[in-house]
Coordinates of C-alpha atoms in Angstrom, one line a residue:
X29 CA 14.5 -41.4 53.0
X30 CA 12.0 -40.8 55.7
X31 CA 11.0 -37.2 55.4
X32 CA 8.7 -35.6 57.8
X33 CA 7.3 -31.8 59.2
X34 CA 6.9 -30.5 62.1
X35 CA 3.7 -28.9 61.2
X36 CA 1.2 -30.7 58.8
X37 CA -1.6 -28.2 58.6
X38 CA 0.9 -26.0 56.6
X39 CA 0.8 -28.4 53.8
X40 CA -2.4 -27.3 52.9
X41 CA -0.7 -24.1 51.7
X42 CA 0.8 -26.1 48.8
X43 CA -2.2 -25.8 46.7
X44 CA -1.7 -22.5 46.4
X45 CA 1.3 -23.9 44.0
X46 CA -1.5 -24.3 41.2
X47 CA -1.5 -20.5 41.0
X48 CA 1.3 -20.3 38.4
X49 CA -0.7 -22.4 36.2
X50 CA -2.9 -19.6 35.6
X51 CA -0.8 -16.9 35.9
X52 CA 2.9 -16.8 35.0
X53 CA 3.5 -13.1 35.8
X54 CA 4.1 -11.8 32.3
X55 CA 3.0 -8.7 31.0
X56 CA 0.1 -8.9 28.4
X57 CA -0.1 -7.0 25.1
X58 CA -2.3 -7.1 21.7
X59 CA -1.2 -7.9 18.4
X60 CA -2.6 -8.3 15.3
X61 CA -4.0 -11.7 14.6
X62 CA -0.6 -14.2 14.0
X63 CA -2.3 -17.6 13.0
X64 CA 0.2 -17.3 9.9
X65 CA 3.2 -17.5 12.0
X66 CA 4.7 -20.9 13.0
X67 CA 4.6 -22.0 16.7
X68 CA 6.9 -20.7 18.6
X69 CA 8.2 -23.8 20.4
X70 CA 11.3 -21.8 22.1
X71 CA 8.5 -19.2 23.9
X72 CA 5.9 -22.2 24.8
X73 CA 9.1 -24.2 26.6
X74 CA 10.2 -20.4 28.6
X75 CA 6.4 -20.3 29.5
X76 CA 6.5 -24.0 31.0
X77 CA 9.5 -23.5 32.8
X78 CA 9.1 -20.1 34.6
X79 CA 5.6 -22.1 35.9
X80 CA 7.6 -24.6 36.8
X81 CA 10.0 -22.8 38.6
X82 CA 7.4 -20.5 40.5
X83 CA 5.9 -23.9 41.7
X84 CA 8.9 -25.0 43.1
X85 CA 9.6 -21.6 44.7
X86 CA 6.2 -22.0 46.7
X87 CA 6.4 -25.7 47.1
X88 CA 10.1 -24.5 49.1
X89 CA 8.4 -21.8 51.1
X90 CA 5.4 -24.1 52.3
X91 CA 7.8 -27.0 53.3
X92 CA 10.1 -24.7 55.0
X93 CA 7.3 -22.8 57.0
X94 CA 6.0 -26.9 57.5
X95 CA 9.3 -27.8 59.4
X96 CA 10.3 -30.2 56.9
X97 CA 12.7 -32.9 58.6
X98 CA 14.7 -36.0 57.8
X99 CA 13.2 -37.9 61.0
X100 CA 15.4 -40.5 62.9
X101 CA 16.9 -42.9 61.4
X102 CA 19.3 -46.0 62.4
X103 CA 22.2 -47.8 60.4
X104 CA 23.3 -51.3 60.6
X105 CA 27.4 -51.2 61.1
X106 CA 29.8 -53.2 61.6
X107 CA 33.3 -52.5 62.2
X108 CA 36.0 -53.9 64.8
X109 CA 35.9 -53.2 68.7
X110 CA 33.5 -53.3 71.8
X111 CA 31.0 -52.6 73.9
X112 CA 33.2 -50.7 76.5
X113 CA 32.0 -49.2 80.1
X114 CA 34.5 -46.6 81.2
X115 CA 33.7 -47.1 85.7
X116 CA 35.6 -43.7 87.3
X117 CA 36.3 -43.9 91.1
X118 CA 35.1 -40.3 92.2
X119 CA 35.9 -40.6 95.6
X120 CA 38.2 -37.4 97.3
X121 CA 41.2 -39.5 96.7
X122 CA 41.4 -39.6 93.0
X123 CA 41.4 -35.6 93.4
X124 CA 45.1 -35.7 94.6
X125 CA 48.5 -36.4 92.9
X126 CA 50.1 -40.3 93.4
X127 CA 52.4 -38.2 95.8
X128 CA 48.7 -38.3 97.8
X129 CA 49.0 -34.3 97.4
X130 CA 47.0 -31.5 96.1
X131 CA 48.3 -30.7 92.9
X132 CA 49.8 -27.7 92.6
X133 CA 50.5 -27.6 88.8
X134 CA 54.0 -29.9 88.9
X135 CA 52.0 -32.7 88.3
X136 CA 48.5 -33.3 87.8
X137 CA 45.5 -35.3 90.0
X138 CA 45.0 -39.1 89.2
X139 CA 41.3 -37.7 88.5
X140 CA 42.8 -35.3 85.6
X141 CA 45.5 -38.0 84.3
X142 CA 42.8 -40.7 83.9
X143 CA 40.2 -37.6 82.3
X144 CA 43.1 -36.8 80.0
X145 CA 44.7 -40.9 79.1
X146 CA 40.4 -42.1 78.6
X147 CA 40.0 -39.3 76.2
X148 CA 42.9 -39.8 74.1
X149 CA 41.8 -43.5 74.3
X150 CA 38.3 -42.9 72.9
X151 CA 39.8 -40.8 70.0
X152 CA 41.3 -44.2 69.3
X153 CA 38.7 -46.6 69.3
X154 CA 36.6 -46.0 65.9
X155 CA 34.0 -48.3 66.1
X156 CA 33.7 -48.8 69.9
X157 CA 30.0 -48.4 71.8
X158 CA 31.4 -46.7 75.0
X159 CA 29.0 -45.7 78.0
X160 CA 30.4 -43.9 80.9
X161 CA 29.7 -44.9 85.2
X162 CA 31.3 -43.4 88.1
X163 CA 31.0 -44.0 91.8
X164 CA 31.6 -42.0 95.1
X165 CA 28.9 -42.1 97.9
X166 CA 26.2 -43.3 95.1
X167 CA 26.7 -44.3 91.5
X168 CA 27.0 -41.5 89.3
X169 CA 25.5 -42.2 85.5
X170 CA 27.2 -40.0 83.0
X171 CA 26.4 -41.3 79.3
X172 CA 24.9 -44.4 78.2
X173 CA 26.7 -47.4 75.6
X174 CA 26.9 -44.7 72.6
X175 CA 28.8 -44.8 69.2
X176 CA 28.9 -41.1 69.1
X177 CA 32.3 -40.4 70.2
X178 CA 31.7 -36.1 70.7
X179 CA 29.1 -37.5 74.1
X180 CA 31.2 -39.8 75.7
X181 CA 34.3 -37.7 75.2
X182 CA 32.4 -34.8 76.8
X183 CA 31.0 -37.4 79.5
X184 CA 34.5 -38.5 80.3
X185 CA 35.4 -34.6 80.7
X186 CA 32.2 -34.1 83.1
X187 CA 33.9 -36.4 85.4
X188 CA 36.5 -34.2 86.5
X189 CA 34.5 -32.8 89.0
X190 CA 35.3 -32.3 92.8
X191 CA 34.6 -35.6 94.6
X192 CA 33.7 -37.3 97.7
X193 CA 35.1 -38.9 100.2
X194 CA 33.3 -42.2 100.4
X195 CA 34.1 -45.1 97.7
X196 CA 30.9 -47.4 97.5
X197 CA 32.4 -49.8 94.6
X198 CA 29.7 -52.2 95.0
X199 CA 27.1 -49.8 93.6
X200 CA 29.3 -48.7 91.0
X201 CA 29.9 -52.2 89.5
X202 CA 26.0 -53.0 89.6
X203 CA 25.4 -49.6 87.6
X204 CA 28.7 -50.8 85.3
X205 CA 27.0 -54.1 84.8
X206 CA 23.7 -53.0 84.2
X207 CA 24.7 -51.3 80.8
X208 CA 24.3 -54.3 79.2
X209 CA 20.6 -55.0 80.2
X210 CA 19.2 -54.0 77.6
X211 CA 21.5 -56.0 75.1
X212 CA 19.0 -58.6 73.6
X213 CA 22.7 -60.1 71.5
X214 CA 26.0 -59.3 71.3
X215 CA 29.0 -59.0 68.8
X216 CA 31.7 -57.9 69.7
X217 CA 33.6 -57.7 73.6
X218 CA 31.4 -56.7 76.6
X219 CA 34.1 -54.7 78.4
X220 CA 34.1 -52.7 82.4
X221 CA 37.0 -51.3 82.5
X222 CA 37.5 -49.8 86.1
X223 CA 39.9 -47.1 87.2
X224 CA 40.1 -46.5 90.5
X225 CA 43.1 -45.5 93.5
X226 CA 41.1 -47.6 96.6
X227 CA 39.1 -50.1 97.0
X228 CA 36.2 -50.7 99.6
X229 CA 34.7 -54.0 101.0
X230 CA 31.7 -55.7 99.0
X231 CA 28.6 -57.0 101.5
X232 CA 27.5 -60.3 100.4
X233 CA 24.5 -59.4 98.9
X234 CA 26.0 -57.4 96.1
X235 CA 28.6 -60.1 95.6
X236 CA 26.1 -62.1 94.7
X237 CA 24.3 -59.9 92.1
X238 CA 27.7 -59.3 90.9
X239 CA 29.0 -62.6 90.3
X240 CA 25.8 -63.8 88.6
X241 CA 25.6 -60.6 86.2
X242 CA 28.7 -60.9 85.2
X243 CA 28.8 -64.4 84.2
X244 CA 25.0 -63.3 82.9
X245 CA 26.0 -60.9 80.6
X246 CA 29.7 -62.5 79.7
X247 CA 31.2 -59.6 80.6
X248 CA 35.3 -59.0 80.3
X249 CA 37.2 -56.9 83.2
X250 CA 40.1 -54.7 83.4
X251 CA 40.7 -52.9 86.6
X252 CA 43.5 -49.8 86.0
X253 CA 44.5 -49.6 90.1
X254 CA 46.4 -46.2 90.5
X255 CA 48.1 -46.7 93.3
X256 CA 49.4 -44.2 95.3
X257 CA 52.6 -44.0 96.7
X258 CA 53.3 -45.6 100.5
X259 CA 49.9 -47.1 99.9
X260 CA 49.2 -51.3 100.3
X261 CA 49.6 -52.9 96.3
X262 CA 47.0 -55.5 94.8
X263 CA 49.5 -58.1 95.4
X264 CA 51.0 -57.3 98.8
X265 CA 50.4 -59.7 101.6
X266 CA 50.5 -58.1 105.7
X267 CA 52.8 -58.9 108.2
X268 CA 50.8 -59.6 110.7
X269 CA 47.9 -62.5 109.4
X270 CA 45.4 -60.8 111.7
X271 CA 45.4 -58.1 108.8
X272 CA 44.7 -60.5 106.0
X273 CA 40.8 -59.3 105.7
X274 CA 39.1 -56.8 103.4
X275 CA 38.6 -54.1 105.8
X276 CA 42.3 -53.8 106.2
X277 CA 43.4 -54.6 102.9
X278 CA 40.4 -53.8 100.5
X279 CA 42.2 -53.8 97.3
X280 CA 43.8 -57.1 98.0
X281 CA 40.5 -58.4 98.8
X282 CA 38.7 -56.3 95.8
X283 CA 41.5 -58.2 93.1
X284 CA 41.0 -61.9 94.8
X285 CA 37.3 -61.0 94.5
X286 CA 37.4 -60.5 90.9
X287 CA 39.7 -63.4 90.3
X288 CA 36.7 -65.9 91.5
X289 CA 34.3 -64.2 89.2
X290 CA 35.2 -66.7 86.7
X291 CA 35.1 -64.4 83.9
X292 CA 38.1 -63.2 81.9
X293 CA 40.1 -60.6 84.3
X294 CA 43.1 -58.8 84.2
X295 CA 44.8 -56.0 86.7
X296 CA 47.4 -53.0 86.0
X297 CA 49.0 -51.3 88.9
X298 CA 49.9 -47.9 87.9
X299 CA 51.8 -46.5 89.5
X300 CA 52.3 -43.0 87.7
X301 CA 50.1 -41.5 84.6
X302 CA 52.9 -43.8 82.1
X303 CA 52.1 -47.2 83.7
X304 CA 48.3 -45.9 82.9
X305 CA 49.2 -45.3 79.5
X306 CA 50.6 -48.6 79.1
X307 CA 48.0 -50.4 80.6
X308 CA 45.2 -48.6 78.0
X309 CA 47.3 -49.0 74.9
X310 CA 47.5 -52.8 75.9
X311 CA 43.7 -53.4 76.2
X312 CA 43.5 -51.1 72.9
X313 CA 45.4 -54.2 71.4
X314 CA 43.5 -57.3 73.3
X315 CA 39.8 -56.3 72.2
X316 CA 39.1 -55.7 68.5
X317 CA 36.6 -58.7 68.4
X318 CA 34.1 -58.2 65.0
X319 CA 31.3 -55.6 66.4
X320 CA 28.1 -55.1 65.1
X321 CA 25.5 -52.5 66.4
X322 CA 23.0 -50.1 65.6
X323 CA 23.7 -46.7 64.7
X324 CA 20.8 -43.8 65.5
X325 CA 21.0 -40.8 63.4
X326 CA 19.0 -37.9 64.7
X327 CA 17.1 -36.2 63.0
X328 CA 18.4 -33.3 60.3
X329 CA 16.4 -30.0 59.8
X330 CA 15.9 -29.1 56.2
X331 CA 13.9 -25.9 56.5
X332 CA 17.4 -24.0 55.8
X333 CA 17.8 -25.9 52.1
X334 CA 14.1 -25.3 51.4
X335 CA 14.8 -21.5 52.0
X336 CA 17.7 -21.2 49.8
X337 CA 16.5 -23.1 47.2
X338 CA 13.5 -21.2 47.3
X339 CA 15.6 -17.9 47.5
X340 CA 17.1 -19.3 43.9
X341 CA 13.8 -19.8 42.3
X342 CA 12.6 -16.6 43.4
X343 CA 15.9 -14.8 42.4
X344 CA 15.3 -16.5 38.8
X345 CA 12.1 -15.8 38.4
X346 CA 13.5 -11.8 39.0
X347 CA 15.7 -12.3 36.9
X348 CA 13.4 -13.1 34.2
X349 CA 10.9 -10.2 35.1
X350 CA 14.2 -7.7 34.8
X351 CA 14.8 -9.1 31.5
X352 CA 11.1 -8.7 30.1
X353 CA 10.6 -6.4 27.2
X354 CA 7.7 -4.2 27.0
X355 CA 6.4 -2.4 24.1

């Protein structure tokens, strides 16, 4: 256990538990000489313990008023799931229904069906590190790779925000991709796992990074497209050839990009909040690879316990007093 206060200098107050040693609070009175009486061993152990027990009351007091503290700690575990990077398209788009509508309260925003369909997949994953990215104008960070499932739950709610209207993907993936940075080894699945309704098109320059970070940090990537209605599919070829190019036909373009990555890939097209359920309860299944990590425990306040337990001495000790008999 690694114990420590928040105020040393109060420590010094705990020689002031040698008082009882001197002193045990009982009234005094004088008999006749009793050298002819046996040793009372009963009294001599009462004596020992209400000294003892008035130590520990002030031993409690001083460790309270110290702050005393069960500083951080971490935890080797291992358990079965992934490093997972939840990357949420924030752009004005993912604030309307697949209908490309406001919601009215028939049916709710792709922003608010992926909010709602993340959460309940979190709840799910036990032993999962999940950090949490977005992207709109800039990249937005919201939690980093955690095991505590309360914060990225509430950093998956804090997403739900009003957006805007520009989609700067490339960004986004850099911020996704850097969550692993800092990973000196890995056990355990590397996972981005990008929801978004739109693409945009990816300069040269930050195709490069990306390519060579991915492959870098062997990184696995599932893109959930929601796609709205009447708008162009992953899949979906033009007409007109003069079209085939990724400013007409960015999410074509974004999906062939991520098929060269070279890295293990794989598209849903949603196409209403069910397909998106289907598409998380299948990469619930594919990654439960061995995982082993780190867990930080903060650190736990203990003045509380030393004041009740030093309420219970105390209230002994009256106890005791109460029950004295004087003559």
């Amino acid at each position: 256990m690694n114990f420590t206060v928040d105020h040393p200098w109060v420590l010094l107050a705990l020689l002031l538990t040698l008082l009882p040693l001197f002193n045990n609070g009982m009234s005094h009175n004088s008999y006749p000489s009793i050298q002819i009486l046996p040793t009372d061993t009963l009294s001599t152990f009462f004596s020992v313990l209400l000294k003892l027990i008035a130590m520990a009351a002030i031993t409690c007091l001083v460790l309270a008023l110290a702050g005393l503290n069960r500083g951080k700690q971490s935890r080797e575990r291992i358990g079965y799931g992934a490093h997972i990077v939840l990357l949420l398209d924030r752009s004005k788009s993912m604030d309307y229904t697949y209908a490309g509508k406001a919601p009215d309260g028939s049916e709710e925003s792709k922003a608010s069906a992926a909010k709602r369909l993340l959460s309940e997949f979190i709840k799910k994953r036990q032993h999962d590190r999940i950090g949490v990215a977005g992207y709109s104008t800039s990249p937005l960070f919201f939690m980093p790779l955690t095991e505590n499932k309360q914060a990225a739950l509430a950093a998956v709610s804090a997403t739900d925000l009003p957006a805007l209207a520009y989609t700067n993907i490339s960004k986004g993936l850099a911020m996704g991709l850097s969550f692993f940075q800092q990973q000196s080894t890995q056990t355990g699945s590397r996972i981005i796992l990008l929801v978004s309704d739109g693409a945009a098109v990816i300069d040269s320059d930050s195709e490069t990074n990306i390519r060579r970070w991915a492959k870098q940090y062997n990184v696995r990537l599932y893109w959930i497209f929601m796609r709205s209605e009447n708008s162009a599919g992953l899949y979906d070829k033009p007409e007109n050839p003069r079209d085939d190019n990724a400013g007409a036909m960015p999410e074509r373009y974004l999906h062939l990009f991520f098929e060269s990555l070279g890295i293990p890939y794989k598209a849903y097209q949603a196409e209403n909040p069910d397909a998106v359920q289907e598409a998380i309860n299948d990469i619930n299944k594919l990654e439960n690879m061995p995982l082993h990590y780190v867990e930080k425990i903060p650190k736990q306040d203990l003045s509380n316990q030393c004041y009740l337990f030093a309420s219970l001495f105390i209230s002994l000790l009256w106890a005791c007093k109460l029950a004295e008999v004087r003559l």
